[in-house]
Coordinates of C-alpha atoms in Angstrom, one line a residue:
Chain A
X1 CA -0.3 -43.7 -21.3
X2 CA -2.9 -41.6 -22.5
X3 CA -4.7 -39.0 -20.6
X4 CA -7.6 -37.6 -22.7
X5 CA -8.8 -34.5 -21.6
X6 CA -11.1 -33.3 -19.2
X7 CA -14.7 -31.4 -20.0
X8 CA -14.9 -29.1 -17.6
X9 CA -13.7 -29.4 -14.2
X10 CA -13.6 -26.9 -11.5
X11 CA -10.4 -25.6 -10.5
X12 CA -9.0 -23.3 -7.9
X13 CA -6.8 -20.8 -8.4
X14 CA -4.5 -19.6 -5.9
X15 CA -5.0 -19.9 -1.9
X16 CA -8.1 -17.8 -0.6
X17 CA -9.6 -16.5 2.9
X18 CA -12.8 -15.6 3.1
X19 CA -13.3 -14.0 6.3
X20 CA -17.6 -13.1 5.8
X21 CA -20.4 -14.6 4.1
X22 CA -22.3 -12.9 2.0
X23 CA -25.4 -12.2 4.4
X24 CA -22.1 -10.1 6.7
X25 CA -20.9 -8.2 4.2
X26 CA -24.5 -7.3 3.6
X27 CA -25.1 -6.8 6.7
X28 CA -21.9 -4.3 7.2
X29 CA -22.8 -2.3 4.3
X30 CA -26.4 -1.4 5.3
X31 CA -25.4 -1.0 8.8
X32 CA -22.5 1.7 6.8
X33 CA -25.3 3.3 4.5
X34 CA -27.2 3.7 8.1
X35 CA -24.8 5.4 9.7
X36 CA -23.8 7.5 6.7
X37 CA -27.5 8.9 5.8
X38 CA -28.5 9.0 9.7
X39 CA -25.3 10.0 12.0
X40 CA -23.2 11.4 8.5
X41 CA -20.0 12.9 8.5
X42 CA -17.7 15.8 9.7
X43 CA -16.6 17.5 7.2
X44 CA -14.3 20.4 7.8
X45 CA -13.7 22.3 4.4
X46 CA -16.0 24.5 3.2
X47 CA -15.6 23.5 -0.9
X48 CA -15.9 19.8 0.3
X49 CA -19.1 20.6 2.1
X50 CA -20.3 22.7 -1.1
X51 CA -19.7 20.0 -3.5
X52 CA -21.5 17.6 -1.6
X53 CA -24.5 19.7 -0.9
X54 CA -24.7 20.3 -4.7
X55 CA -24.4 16.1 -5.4
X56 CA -27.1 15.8 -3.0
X57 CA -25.9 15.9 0.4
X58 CA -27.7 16.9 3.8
X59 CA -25.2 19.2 4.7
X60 CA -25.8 21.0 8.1
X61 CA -23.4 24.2 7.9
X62 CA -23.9 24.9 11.7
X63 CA -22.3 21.8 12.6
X64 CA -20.9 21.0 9.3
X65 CA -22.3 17.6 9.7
X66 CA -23.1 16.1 6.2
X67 CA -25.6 13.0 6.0
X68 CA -25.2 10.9 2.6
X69 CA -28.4 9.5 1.1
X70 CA -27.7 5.5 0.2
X71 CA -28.8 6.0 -3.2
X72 CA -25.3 8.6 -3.6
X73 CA -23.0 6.3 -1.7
X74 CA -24.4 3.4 -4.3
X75 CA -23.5 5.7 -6.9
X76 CA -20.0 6.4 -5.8
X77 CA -18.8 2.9 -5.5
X78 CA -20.3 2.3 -8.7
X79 CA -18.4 5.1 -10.9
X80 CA -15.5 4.6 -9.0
X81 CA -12.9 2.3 -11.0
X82 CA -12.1 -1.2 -10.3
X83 CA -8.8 -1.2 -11.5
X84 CA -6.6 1.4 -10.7
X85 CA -2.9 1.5 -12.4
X86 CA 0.1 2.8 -10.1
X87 CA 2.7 3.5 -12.8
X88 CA 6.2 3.7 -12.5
X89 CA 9.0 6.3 -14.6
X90 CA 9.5 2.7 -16.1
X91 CA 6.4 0.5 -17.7
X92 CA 7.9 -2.3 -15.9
X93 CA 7.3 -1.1 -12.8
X94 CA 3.9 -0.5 -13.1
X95 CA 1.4 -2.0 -10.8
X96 CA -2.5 -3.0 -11.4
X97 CA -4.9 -3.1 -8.3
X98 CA -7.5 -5.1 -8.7
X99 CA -9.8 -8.0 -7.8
X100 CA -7.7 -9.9 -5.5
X101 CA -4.0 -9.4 -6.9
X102 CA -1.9 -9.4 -4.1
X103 CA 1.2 -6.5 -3.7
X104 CA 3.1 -5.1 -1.2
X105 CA 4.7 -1.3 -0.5
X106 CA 6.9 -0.2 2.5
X107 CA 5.6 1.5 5.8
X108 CA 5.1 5.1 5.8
X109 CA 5.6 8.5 7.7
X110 CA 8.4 7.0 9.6
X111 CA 10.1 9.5 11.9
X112 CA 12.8 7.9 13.2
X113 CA 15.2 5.2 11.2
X114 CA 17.8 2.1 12.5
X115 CA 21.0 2.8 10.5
X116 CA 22.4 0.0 8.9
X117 CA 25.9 1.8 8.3
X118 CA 26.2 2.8 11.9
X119 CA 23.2 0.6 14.3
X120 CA 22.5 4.1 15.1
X121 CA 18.8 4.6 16.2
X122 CA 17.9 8.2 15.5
X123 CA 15.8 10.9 13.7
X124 CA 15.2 10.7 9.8
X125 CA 16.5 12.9 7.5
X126 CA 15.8 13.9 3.7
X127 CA 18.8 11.7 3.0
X128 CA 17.0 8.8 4.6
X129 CA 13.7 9.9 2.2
X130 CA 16.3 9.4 -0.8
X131 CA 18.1 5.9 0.2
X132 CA 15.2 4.5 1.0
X133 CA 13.3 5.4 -2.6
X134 CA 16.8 4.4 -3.5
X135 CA 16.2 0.8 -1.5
X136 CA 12.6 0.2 -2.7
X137 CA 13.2 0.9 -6.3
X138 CA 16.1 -2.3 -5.6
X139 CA 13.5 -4.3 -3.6
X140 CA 11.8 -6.7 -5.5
X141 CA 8.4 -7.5 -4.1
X142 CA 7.8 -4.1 -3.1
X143 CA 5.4 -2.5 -5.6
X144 CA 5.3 0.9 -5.1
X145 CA 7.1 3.4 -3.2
X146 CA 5.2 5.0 -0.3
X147 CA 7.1 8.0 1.4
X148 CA 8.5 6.3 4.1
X149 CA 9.8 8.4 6.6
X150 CA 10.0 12.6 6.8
X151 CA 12.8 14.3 6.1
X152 CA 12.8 15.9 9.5
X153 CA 16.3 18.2 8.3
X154 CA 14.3 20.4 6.8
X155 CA 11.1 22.8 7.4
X156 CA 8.1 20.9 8.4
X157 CA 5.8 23.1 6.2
X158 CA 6.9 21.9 2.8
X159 CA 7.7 18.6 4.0
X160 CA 5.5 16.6 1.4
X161 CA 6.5 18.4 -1.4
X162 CA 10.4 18.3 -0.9
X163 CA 10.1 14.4 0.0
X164 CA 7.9 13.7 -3.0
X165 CA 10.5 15.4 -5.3
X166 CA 13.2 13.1 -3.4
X167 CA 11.1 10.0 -4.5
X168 CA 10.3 10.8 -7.8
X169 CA 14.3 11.2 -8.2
X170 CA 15.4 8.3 -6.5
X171 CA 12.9 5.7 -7.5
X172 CA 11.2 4.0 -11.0
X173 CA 8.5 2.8 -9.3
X174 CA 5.2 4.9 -8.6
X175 CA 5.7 7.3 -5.6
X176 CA 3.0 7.5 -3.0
X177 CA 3.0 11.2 -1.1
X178 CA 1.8 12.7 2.0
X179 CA 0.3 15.9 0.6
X180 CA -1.4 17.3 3.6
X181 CA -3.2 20.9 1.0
X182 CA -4.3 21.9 -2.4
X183 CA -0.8 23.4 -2.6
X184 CA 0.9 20.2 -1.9
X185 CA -1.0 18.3 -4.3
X186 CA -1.1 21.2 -7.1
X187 CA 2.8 21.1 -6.5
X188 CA 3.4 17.9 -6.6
X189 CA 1.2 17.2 -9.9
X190 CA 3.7 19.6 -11.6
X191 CA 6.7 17.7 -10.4
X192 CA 5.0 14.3 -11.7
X193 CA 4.1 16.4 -15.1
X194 CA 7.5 16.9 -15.4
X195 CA 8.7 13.4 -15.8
X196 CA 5.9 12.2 -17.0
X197 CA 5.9 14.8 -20.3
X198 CA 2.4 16.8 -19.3
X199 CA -0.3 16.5 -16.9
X200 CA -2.1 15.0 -19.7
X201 CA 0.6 12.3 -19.6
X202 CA 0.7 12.3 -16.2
X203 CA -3.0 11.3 -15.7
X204 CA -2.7 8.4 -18.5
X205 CA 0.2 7.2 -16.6
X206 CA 0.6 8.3 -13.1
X207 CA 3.6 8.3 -11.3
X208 CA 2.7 9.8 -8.4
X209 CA -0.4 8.5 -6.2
X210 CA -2.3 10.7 -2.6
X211 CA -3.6 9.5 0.5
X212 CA -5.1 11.2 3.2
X213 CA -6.7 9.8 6.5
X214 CA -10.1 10.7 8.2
X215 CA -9.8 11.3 11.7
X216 CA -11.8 8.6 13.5
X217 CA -14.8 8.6 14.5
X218 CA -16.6 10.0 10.9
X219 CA -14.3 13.3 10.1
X220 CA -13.0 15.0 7.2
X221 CA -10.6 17.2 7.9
X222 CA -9.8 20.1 6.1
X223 CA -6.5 18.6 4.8
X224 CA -7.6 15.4 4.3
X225 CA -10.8 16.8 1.9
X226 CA -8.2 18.8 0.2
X227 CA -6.4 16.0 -1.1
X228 CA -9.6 14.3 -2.2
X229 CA -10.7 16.7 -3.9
X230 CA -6.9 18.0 -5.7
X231 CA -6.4 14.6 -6.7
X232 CA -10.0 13.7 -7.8
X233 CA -9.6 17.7 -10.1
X234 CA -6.3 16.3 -11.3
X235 CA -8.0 12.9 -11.9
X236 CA -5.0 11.5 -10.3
X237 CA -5.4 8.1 -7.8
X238 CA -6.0 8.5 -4.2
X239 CA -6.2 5.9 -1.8
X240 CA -8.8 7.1 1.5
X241 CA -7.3 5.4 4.2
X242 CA -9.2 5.5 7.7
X243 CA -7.0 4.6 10.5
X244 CA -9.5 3.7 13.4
X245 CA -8.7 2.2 16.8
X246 CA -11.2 0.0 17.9
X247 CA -12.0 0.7 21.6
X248 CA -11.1 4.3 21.2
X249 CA -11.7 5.8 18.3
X250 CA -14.3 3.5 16.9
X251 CA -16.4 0.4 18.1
X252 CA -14.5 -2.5 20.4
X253 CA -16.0 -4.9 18.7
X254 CA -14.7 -5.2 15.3
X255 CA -17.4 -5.5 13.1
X256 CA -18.6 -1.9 14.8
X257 CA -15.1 -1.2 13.8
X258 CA -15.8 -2.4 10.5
X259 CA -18.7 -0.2 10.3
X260 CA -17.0 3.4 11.2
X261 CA -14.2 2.3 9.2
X262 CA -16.7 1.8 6.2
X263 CA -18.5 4.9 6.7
X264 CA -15.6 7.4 6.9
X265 CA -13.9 5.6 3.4
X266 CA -17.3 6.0 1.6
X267 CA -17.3 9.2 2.8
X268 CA -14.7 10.0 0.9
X269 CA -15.4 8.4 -1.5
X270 CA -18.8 9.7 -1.9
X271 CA -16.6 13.3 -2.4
X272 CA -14.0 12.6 -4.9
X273 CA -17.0 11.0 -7.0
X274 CA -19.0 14.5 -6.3
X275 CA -16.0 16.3 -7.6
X276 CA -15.0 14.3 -10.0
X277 CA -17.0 11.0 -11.5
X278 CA -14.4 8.0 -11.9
X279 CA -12.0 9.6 -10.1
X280 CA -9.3 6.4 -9.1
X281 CA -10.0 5.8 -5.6
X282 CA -8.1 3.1 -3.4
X283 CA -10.2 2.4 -0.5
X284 CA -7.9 2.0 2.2
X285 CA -7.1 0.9 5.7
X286 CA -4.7 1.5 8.8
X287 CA -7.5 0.5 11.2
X288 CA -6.3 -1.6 13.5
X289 CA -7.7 -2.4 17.5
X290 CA -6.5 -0.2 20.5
X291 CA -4.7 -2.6 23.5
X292 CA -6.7 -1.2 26.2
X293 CA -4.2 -2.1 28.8
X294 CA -1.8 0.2 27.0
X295 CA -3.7 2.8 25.1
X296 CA -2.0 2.0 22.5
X297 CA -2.2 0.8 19.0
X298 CA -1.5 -2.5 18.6
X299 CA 0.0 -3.3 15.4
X300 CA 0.9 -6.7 14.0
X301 CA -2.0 -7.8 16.4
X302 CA -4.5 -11.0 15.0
X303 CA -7.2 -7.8 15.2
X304 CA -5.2 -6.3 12.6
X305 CA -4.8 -9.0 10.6
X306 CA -8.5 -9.9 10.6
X307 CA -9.6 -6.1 10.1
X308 CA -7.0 -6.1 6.5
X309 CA -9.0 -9.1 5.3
X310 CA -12.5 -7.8 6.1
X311 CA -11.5 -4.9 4.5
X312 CA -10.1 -6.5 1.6
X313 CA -13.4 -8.1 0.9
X314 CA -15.4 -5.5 1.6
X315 CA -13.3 -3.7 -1.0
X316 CA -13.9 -6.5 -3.3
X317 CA -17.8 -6.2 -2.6
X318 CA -17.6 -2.7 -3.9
X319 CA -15.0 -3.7 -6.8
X320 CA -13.1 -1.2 -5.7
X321 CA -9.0 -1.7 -5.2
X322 CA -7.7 -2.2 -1.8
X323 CA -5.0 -0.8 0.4
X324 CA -4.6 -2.4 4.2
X325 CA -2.0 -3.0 6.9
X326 CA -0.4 -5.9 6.8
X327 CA 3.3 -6.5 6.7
Chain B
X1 CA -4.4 -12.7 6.2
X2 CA -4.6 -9.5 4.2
X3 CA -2.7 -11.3 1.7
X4 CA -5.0 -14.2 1.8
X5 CA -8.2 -12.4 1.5
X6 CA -6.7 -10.8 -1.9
X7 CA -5.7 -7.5 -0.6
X8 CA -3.7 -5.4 -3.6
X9 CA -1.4 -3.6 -1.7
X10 CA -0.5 -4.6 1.5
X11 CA 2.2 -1.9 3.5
X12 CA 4.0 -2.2 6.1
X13 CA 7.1 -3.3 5.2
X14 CA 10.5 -1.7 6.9
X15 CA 8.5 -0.9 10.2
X16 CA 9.1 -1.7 13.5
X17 CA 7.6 0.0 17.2
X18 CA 3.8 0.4 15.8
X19 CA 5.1 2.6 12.6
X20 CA 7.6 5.1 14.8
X21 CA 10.9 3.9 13.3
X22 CA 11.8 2.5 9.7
X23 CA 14.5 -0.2 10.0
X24 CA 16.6 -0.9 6.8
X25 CA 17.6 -4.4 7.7
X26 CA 14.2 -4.8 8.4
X27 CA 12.9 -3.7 5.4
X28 CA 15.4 -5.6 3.7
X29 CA 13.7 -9.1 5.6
X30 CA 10.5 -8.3 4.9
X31 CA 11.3 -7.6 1.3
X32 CA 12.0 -11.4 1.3
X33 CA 8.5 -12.2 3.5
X34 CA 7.0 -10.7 0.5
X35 CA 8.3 -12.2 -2.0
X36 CA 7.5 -15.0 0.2
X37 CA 3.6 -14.2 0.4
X38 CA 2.9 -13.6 -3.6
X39 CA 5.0 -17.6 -3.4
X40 CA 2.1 -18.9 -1.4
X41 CA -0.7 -16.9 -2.6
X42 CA -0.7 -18.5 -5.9
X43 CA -1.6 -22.0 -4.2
X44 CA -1.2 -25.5 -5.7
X45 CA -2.4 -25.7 -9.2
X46 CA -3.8 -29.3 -10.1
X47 CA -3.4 -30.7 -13.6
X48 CA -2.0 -33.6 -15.4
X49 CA 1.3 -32.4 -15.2
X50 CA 1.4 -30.8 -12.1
X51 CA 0.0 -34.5 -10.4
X52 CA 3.1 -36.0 -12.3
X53 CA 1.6 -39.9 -11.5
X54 CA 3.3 -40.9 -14.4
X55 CA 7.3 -39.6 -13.0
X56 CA 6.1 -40.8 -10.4
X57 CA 5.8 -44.0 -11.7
X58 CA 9.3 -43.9 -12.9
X59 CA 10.3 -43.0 -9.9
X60 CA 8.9 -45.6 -8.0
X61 CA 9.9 -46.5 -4.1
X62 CA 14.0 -46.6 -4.7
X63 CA 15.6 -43.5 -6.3
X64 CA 14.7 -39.9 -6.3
X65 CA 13.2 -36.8 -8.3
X66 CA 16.6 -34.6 -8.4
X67 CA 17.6 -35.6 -11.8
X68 CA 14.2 -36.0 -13.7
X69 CA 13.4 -33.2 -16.8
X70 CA 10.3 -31.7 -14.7
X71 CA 13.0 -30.6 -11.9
X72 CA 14.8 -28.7 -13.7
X73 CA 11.9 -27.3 -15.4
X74 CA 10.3 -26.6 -12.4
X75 CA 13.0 -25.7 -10.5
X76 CA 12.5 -21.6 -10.8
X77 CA 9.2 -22.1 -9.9
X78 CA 10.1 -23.0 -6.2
X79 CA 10.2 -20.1 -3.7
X80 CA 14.0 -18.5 -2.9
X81 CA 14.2 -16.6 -0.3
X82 CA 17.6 -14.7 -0.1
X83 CA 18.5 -14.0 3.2
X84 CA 16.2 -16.4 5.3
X85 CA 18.8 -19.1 5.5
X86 CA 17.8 -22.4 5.3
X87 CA 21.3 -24.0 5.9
X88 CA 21.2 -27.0 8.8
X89 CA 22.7 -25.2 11.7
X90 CA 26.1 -26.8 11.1
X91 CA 27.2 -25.2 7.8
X92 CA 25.3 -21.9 8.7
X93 CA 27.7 -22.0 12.0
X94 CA 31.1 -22.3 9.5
X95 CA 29.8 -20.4 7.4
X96 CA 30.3 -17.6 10.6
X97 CA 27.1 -17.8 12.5
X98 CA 25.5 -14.7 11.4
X99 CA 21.8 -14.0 12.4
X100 CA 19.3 -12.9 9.8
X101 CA 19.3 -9.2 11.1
X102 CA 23.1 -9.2 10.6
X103 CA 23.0 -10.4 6.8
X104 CA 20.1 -7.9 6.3
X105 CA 22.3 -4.9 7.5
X106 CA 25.1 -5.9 5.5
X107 CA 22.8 -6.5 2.2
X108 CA 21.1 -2.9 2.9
X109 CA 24.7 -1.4 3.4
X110 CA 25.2 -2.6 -0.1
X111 CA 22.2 -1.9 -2.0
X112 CA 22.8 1.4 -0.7
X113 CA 26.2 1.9 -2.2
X114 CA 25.4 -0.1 -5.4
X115 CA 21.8 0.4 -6.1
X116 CA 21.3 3.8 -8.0
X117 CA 18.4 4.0 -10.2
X118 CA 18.8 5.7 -13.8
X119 CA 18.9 10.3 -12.8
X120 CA 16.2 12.2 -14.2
X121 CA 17.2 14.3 -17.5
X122 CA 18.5 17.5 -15.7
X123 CA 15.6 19.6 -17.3
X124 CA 13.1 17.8 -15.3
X125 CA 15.3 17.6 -12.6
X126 CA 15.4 21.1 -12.3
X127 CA 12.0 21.6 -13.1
X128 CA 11.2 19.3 -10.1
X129 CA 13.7 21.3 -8.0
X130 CA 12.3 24.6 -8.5
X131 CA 8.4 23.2 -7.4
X132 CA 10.8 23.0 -4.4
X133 CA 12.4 26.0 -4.3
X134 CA 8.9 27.8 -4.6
X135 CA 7.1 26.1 -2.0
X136 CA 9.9 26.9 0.0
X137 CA 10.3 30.9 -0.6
X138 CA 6.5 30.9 0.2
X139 CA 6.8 28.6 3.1
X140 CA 9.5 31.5 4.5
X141 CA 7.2 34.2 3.4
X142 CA 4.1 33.0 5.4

């Protein structure tokens, strides 16, 4: 039989959730760019709050409270890429975030481990930090390597650095690292320079990615704005990942949740573009609801599952790649 | 739902107690729930082929698919877990009973003795390793 073909038919492609309308996400975002210009930030570190007086900033030394005009935040998610490419020692292992491709990566800052050679439930080591690049580099729907548990052996103060070395020995694919300073990060660029040829190199295809988390509600730490601003110098990617509570740290109700969670990414965002324009940001998410009852947070909860995909789209608003809870 | 709403890089995988402890067999699991995910993700594409009315037709009401050309062909394209076993209960039971938790820990044991990505050149190796060694001598020096 013949089946002539078709002039233009709508098609979907792949299976899609979308959470908001376009009248909530607008809503979200100007209830963000209210609570950015009129409550603003924290911001801890004294270069942070420099560079974001001289981009425009209110920045209140006193209190070190920074209010963002809407106009900057608009800028920032503009000149921030949409794509951002986690590369791995080998090309087939690299990873592009974008638009709504879908990839995975391993829990991290683990600090205890289940042994599967002995059941044993106990403290992890920097031999854990090396098995498990060792594991994730075998794995095959885990993207990237995130460093998964501490290395708790060996002296807490140079923690990041030693178990970012560990990964970029133990894994092809690109390692994610807990720098917590401008020395970790400076460090660690030189290690990724190394394999990667150059820091030239290293920026065209990076092997080794930052995150840092604001402290909910609406702060910057001074570690946190260190690694923003190292990576965004280095013009390395760095993924901003707020890690609210709802009910405790931000909002109970989660589109208040949504809001806080909004402000203190654009925050960040807002500096790496003030320190850098285009710097590769990831805007990311551990924000997940508090279970009252326990004070705790409850993870792998419908709250969390809902707060990922707002997030998600709200990072697809922005065109900006997106980094959540989930698994 | 992350996955669903198009989120491009979704972690969490290996974790158990609310992110205290990273489990290996775990890890190993939800290695396969991933895998899993990206599967249904892509949805059901509809075209001519994919509607297959006319093996269908071939088909008709009294034999089956299992030996047509677009099996085969599409065979690879089905989603294979490998350590969510989808054995009827009988055969998984002679086949010694073993929970999924028990095959993960045995597949991490392995991958762990097996698995060893290709070294770095020893130059960059040691390069890497004195970063180390620095941060260290200034750690003690603080």
């Amino acid at each position: 039989m013949k089946r002539n073909p078709q002039a233009g038919a709508q098609r979907s492609a792949g299976l899609r959730l979308q959470m908001f309308s376009d009248a909530d996400l607008d809503d979200l975002h100007r209830g963000t760019l209210e609570v950015l210009e009129r409550t603003g930030v924290f911001v801890e570190s004294d270069e942070a709050l420099d560079v974001m007086a001289d981009g425009g900033c209110r920045v209140d030394r006193e209190t070190r409270v920074v209010k963002i005009p809407p106009y900057l935040v608009e800028d920032a998610i503009r000149s921030a890429p949409s794509t951002v490419r986690l590369c791995g020692r080998v090309p087939e292992n690299d990873v592009v975030l974008e638009g709504g491709r879908v990839g995975f990566t391993n829990f991290s800052a683990g600090i205890m481990v289940v042994d599967p050679r002995t059941g044993e439930y106990r403290t992890s080591t920097t031999q854990d930090v090396a098995d498990l690049a060792r594991m994730t580099d075998y794995l095959d729907a885990i993207d990237t390597y995130e460093h998964a548990v501490e290395g708790r052996d060996a002296p807490e103060t140079t923690l990041a650095i030693r178990d970012a070395a560990l990964g970029l020995k133990n894994t092809t694919k690109c390692v994610g690292t807990g720098a917590m300073s401008t020395y970790d990060v400076d460090a660690i660029v030189r290690m990724g320079a190394a394999v990667a040829g150059g820091e030239d190199e290293l920026r065209e295809r990076p092997l080794v990615y930052f995150c840092e988390c604001p402290v909910s509600p609406l702060k910057l730490t001074k570690d946190a704005a260190e690694v923003i601003l190292g990576a965004a110098r280095h013009g390395l990617p760095n993924n901003v990942i707020s890690m609210a509570m709802s009910g405790g740290s931000s909002p109970v109700t989660l589109a208040g949740t949504l809001v806080t969670h909004n402000a203190e990414v654009l925050a960040g965002l807002v500096l790496a573009q003030l320190t850098e324009r285009g710097a590769p940001t990831i805007y990311g998410s551990s924000t997940t609801a508090m279970d009252l009852r326990f004070a705790a947070a409850s993870v792998g909860s419908p709250e969390l599952g809902m707060i990922s995909a707002g997030v998600a789209q709200l990072a697809q608003r922005y065109l900006l790649p997106s980094f959540v809870a989930g698994l | 739902m992350a996955a669903l709403a198009g989120a491009n890089l979704i972690y969490g995988a290996g974790m158990t107690e609310s992110g205290v402890t990273f489990d290996y067999a775990q890890y190993v699991l939800d290695n396969d729930m991933a895998r899993m995910v990206k599967h249904a993700v892509q949805g059901v594409p509809v075209n001519d082929e994919t509607l297959a009315v006319e093996d269908i037709a071939a088909v008709g009401p009294f034999r089956d698919f299992l030996s047509l050309d677009a099996t085969l062909r599409h065979m690879r394209t089905q989603s294979q877990p490998r350590y969510m076993d989808r054995r009827v209960r009988e055969d998984w039971e002679a086949a010694g009973a073993r929970d999924a938790y028990a095959v993960a820990t045995e597949a991490a044991k392995q991958i762990l003795e097996e698995h060893h990505p290709t070294p770095l050149d020893d130059g960059v190796s040691a390069q890497i390793d004195a970063v180390v060694t620095e941060a260290e001598e200034r750690g003690r020096a603080r």
